[in-house]
Short mmCIF file of C-alpha atoms in Angstrom, two decimals:
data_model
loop_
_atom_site.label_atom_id
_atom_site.label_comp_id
_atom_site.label_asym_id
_atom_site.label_seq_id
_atom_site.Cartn_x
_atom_site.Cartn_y
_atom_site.Cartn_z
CA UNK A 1 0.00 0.00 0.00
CA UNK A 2 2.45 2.44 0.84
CA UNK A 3 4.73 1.67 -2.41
CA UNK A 4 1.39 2.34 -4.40
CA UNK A 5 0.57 5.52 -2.51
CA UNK A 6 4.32 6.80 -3.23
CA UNK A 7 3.75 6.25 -7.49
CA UNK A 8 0.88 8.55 -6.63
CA UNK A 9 3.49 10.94 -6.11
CA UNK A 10 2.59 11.14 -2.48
CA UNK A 11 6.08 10.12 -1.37
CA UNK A 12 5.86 7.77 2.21
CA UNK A 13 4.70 10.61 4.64
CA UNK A 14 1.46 9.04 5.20
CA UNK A 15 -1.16 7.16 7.07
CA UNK A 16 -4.42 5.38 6.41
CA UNK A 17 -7.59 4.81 7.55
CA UNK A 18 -10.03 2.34 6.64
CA UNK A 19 -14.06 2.58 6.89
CA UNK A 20 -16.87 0.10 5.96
CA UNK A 21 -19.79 0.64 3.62
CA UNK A 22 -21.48 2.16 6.72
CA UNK A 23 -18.97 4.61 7.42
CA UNK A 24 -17.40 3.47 10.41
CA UNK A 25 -13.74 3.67 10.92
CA UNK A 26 -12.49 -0.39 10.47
CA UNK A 27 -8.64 0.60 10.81
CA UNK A 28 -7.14 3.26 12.09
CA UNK A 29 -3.59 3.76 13.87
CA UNK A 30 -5.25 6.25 16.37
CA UNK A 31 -7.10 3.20 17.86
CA UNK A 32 -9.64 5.75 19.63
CA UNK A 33 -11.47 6.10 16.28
CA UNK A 34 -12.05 2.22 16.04
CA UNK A 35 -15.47 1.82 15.70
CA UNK A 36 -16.45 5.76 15.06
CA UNK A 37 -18.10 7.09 12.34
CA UNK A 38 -16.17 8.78 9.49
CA UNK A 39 -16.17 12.72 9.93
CA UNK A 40 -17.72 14.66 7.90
CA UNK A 41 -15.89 17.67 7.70
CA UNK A 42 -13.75 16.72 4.43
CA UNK A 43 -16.02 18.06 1.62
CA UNK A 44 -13.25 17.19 -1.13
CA UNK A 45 -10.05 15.53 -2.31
CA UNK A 46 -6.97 16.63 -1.79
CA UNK A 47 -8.08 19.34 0.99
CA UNK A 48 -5.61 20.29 4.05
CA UNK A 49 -6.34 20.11 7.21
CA UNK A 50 -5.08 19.46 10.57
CA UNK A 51 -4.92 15.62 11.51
CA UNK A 52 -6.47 15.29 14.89
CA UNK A 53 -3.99 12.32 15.26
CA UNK A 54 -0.34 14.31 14.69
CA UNK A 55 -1.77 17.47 15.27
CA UNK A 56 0.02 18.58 11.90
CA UNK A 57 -1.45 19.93 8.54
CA UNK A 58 -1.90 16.47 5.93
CA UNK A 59 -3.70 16.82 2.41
CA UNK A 60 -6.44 14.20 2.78
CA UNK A 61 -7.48 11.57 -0.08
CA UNK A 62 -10.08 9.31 -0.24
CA UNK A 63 -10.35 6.06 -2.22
CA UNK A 64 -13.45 2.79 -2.72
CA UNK A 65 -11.82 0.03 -0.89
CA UNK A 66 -13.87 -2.86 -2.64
CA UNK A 67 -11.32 -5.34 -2.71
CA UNK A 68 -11.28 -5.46 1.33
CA UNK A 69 -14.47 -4.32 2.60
CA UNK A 70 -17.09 -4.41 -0.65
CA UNK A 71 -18.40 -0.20 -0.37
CA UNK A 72 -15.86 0.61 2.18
CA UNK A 73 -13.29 3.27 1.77
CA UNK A 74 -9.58 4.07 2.21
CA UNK A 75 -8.76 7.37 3.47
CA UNK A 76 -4.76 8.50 2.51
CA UNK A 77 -3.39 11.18 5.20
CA UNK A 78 -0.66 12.92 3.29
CA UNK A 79 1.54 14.81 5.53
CA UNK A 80 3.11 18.58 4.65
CA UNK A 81 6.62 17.72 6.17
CA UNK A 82 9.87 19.82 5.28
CA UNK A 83 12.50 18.04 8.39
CA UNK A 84 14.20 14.96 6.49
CA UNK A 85 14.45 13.37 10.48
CA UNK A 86 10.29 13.57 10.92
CA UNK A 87 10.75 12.07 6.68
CA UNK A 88 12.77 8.81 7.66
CA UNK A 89 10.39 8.37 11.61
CA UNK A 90 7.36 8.19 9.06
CA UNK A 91 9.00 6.15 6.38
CA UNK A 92 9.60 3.12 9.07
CA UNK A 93 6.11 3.85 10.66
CA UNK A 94 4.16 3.44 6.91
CA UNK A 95 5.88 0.42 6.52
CA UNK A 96 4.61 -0.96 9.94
CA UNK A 97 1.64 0.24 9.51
CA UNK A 98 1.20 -0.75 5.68
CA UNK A 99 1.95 -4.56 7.27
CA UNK A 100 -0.60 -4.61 9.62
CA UNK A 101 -3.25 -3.41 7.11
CA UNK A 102 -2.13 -6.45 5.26
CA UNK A 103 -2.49 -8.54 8.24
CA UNK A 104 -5.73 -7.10 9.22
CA UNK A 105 -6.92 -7.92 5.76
CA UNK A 106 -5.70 -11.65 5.48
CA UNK A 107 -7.49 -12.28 8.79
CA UNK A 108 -10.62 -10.57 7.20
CA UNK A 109 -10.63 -12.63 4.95
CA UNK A 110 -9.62 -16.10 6.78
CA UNK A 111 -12.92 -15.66 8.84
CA UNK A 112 -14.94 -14.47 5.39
CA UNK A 113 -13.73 -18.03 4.15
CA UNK A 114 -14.77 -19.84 7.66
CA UNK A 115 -18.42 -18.48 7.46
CA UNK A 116 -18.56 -19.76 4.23
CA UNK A 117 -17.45 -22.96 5.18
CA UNK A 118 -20.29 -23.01 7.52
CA UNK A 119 -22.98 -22.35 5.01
CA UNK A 120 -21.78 -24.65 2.66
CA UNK A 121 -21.74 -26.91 5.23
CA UNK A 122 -25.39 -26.82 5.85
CA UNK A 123 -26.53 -26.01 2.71
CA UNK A 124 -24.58 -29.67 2.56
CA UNK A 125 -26.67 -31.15 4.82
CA UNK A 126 -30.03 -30.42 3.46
CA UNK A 127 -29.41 -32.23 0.13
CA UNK A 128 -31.12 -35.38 0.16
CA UNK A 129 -29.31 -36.85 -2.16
CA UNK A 130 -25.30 -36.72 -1.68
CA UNK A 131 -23.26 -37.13 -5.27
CA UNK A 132 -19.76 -36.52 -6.39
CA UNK A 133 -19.62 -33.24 -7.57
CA UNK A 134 -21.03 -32.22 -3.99
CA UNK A 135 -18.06 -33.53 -2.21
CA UNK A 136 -15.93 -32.40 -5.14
CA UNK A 137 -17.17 -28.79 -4.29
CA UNK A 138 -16.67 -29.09 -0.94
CA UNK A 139 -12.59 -30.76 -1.10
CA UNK A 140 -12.92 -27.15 -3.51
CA UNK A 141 -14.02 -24.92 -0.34
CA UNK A 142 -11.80 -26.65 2.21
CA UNK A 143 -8.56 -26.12 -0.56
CA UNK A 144 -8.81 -22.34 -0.70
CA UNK A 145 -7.43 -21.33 2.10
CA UNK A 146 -4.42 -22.91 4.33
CA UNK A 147 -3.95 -21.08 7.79
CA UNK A 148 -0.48 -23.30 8.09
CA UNK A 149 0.57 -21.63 4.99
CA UNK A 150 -0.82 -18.31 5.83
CA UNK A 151 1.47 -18.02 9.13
CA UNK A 152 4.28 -19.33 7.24
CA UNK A 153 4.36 -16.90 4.46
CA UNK A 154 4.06 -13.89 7.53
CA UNK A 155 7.21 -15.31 8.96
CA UNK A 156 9.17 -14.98 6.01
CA UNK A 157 8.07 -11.52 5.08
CA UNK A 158 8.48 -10.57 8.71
CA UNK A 159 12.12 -12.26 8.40
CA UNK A 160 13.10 -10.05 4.88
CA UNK A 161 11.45 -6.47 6.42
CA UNK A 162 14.94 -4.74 6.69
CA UNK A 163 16.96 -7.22 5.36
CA UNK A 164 16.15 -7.19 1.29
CA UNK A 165 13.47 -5.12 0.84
CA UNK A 166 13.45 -5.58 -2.72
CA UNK A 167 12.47 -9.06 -2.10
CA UNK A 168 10.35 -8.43 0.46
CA UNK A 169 8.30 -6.33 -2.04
CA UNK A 170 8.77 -9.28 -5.16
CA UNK A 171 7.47 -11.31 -2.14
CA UNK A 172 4.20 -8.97 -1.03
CA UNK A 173 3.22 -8.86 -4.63
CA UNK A 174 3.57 -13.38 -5.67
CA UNK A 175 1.58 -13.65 -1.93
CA UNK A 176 -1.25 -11.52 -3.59
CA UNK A 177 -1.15 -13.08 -6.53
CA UNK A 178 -1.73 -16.79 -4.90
CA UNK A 179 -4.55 -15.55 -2.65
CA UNK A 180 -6.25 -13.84 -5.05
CA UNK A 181 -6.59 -16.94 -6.91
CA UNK A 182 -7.24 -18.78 -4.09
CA UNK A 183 -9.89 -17.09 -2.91
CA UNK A 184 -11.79 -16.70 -6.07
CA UNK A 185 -15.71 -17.14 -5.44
CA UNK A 186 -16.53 -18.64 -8.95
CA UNK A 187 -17.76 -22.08 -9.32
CA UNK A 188 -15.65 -23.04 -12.23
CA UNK A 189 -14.22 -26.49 -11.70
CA UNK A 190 -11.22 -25.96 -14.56
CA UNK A 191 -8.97 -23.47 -15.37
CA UNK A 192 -6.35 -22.60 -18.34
CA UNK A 193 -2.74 -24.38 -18.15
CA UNK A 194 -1.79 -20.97 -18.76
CA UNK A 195 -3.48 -19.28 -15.56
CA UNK A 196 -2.80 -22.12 -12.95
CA UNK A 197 0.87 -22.10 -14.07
CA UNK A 198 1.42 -18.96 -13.24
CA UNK A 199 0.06 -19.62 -9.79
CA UNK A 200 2.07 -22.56 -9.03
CA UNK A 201 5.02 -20.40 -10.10
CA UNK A 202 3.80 -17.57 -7.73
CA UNK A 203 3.53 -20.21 -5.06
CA UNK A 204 6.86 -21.83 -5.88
CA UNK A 205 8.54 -18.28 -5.13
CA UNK A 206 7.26 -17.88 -1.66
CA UNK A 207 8.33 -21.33 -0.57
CA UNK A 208 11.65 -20.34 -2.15
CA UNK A 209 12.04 -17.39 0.09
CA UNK A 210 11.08 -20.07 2.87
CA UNK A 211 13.38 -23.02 2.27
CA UNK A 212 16.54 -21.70 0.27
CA UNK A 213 18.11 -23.46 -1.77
CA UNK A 214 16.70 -26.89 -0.27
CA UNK A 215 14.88 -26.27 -3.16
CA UNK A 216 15.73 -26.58 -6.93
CA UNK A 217 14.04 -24.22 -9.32
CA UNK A 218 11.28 -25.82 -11.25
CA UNK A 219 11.97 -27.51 -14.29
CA UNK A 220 9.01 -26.42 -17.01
CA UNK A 221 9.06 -27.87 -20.49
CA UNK A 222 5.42 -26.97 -21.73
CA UNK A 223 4.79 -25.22 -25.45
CA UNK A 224 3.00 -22.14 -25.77
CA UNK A 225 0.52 -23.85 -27.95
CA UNK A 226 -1.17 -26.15 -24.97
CA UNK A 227 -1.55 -23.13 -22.60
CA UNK A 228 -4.92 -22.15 -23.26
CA UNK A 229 -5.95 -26.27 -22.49
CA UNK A 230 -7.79 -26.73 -19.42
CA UNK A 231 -7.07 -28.71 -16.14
CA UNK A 232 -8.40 -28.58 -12.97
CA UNK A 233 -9.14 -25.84 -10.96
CA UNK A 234 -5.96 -25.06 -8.30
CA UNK A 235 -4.51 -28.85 -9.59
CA UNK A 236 -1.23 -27.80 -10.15
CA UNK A 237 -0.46 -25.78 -6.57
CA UNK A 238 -1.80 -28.04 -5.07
CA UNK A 239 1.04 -31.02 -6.06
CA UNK A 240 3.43 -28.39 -6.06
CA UNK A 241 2.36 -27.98 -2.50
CA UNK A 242 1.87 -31.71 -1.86
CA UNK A 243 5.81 -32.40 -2.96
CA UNK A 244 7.61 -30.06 -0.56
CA UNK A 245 5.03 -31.13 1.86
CA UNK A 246 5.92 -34.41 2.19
CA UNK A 247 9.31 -35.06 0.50
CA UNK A 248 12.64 -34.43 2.87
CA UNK A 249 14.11 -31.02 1.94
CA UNK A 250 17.80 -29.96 2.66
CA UNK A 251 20.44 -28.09 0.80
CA UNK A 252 22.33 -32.14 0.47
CA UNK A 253 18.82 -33.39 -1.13
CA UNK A 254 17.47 -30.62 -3.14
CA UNK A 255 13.68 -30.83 -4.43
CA UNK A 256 13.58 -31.12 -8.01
CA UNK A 257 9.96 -30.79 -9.40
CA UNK A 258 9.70 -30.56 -12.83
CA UNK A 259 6.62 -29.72 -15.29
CA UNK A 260 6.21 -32.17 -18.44
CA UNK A 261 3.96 -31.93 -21.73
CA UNK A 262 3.34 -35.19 -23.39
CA UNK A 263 2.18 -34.29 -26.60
CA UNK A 264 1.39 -37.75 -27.73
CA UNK A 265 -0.91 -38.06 -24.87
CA UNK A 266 -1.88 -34.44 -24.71
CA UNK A 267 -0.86 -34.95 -20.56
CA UNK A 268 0.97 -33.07 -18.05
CA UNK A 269 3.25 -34.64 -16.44
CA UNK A 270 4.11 -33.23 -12.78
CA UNK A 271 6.62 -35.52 -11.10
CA UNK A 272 9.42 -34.83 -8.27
CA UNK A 273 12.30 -36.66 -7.14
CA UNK A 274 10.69 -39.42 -4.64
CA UNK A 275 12.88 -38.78 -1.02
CA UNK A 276 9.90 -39.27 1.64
CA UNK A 277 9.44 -37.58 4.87
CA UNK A 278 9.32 -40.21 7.54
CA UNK A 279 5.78 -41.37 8.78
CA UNK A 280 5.11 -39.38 5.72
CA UNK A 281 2.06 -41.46 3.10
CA UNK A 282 2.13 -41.79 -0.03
CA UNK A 283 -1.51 -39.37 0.17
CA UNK A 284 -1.10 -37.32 2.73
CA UNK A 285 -4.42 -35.82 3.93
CA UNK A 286 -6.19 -37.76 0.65
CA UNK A 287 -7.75 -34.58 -0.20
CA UNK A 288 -5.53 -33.63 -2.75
CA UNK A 289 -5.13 -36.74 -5.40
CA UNK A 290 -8.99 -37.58 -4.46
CA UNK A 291 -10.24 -34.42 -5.51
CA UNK A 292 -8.63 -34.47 -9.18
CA UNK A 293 -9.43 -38.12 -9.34
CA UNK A 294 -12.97 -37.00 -9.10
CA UNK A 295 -12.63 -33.91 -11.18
CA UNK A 296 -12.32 -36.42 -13.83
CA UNK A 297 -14.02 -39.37 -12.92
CA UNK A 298 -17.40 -36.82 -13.03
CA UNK A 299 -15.95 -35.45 -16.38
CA UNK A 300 -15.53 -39.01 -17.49
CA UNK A 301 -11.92 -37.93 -18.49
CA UNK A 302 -9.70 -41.12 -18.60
CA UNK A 303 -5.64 -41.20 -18.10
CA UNK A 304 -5.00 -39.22 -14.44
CA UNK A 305 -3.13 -41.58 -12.59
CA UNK A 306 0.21 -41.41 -10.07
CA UNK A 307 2.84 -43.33 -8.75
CA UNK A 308 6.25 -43.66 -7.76
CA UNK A 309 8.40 -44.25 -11.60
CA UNK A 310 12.07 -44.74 -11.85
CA UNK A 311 12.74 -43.02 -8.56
CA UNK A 312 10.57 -40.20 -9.40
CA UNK A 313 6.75 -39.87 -8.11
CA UNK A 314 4.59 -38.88 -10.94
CA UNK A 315 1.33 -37.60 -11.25
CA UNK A 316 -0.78 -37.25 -15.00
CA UNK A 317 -3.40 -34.96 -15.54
CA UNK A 318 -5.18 -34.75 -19.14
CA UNK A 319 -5.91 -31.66 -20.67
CA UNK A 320 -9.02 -30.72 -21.89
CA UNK A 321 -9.55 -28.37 -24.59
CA UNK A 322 -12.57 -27.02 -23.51
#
C-alpha cells in the first residue's frame, strides 16, 4: 500500500484509515477512532487540514476500498513535512503500519472463508441426495485457504522487512497473486494451463524465500501452444504444494519438481524426485489426489493416474480443450 501511494506521487509521509460501507472507521492507527463514524468535515479531495492524530497539517485523499471491505473506503493522510528526520520516523512507521493493514486484511478474509465454510456446510446437509460433484465442491471450499501456509508466508516476510526489501516487495506482490486466486468465489471447476501455471510459479517463489536453496528451481518444459488447455481448478499448486510437503528437503537433497507436456498423450506430467518424509504417506491428507481423481471421474476424463516411476513420483493430468 504504501509503495502504491508513493507512485501517486505522495512520497511515504502518510497514514491510512479504513471505513466500511457504513462509514465506520475499520482501521485506524489512532485506535480511539475504532469503531467511530467517518467525519464529515472533508467536503473534497486533496483538501488540508489538521490531523487530529499528529496534530500537523496532511492533504487528505479518499479512495473505494472494494477489494477489502465491498463499499468501504480508504482514506490516505498525506503529511506537509519539510525536516528529512520527521521524513525517515514516518517512512519506518508506513511500513509498519502498511503490514498490519495487510495482516488485518488476510485475517478478514480467513474468517470471510470460515463463514462460508459453515454455510456450505449446511446447505450440505439439506441435500437429500449426496453425489460426487457435492463432495468435489466441498474438497474445492476446504482447498482455498491454508492457515499453516498463511502463518508461514508472515514469517518470512516478517524475516526479509529490513533485510532485502526488494524481495520483500517481489514477495508482497507473488503472496497476492496466490490468494487472489485462491480465494476466487466462482464455481468453475477448470482453469487454463496458462493461468494455474502462473500460480504454481507464484507459489513456488514464496516457498523459495522459505526453504533456500533446499529447493531446486522448477523444471518447465510446456509449449506455448497447450496453454490455453484446461485442467483442474488449483490442480497444479496443489502437487506443487503436496511435494515439498511431504518429501525431505535440505540443501544435500534438493527438491527437483519438474513440469512435463506429453504431446502424444496431450498430458501433463508433474513428477518430483521421490525422497519421503518419515511417517510421511504416499496421500497425505487424501484430499488432494482424491479431488482431481474426481474432477475427472465426473468429467468421465480417462488417463490421471500417479505413482512412484524410476525413482521419481509422478502424477498425469489430461488436458481438456474445452
Amino acid at each position: 500500500m504504501n509503495a502504491y501511494f508513493a507512485e501517486l506521487n505522495f512520497g511515504r509521509r502518510a497514514y491510512f484509515e479504513i471505513y466500511d460501507d457504513r462509514g465506520l472507521c475499520v482501521y485506524s492507527p489512532d485506535n480511539r477512532k475504532w469503531g467511530k463514524r467517518a467525519s464529515t468535515a472533508v467536503a473534497k479531495q486533496g483538501q488540508i487540514v489538521k490531523s487530529d492524530f499528529l496534530q500537523l497539517d496532511v492533504m487528505v485523499n479518499s479512495y473505494p476500498c472494494n477489494i477489502l471491505l465491498v463499499g468501504g473506503e480508504i482514506k490516505v493522510y498525506v503529511l506537509l513535512l519539510s525536516i528529512e528526520e520527521e521524513i525517515q520516523e514516518l517512512l519506518t512507521y508506513s511500513i509498519l503500519l502498511g503490514v498490519g493493514l495487510m495482516l488485518v486484511a488476510m485475517v478478514l478474509i480467513y474468517f470471510n472463508i470460515v463463514e462460508r465454510r459453515k454455510i456450505q456446510q449446511l446447505k450440505l446437509q439439506s441435500l437429500k441426495q449426496e453425489n460426487e460433484y457435492t463432495r468435489m465442491q466441498l474438497v474445492q471450499l476446504r482447498q482455498q485457504i491454508n492457515p499453516h501456509f498463511l502463518f508461514n508466508t508472515f514469517g518470512s516476510l516478517q524475516y526479509l522487512i529490513g533485510k532485502d526489501n526488494d524481495l520483500a516487495k517481489s514477495f508482497i506482490g507473488k503472496m497476492t497473486k496466490v490468494y487472489r486466486k485462491m480465494l476466487r468465489t466462482d464455481e468453475a471447476e477448470w482453469s487454463s494451463l496458462g493461468e494455474e501455471l502462473e500460480l504454481a510459479k507464484a507459489y513456488f517463489f514464496l516457498q523459495q524465500v522459505r526453504f533456500g536453496a533446499a529447493l531446486s528451481d522448477m523444471e518447465i518444459r510446456l509449449p506455448a501452444t497447450c496453454l490455453d488447455r484446461k485442467i483442474p481448478r488449483l490442480g497444479l499448486q496443489m502437487l506443487v504444494e503436496n511435494a515439498i510437503k511431504h518429501t525431505r528437503i535440505s540443501i544435500e537433497h534438493p527438491l527437483k519438481i519438474q513440469i512435463i507436456y506429453l504431446v502424444e498423450e496431450n498430458v501433463l506430467e508433474i513428477r518430483n524426485n521421490w525422497q519421503p518424509r518419515q511417517g510421511a504417506e504416499l496421500e497425505g491428507e487424501g484430499y488432494g489426489l482424491n479431488y482431481l481423481a474426481s474432477i475427472y471421474r465426473y468429467y468421465a476424463m480417462s488417463g490421471f493416474r500417479y505413482g512412484i516411476e524410476s525413482d521419481f513420483f509422478s502424477v498425469y493430468l489430461p488436458l481438456s480443450s474445452s
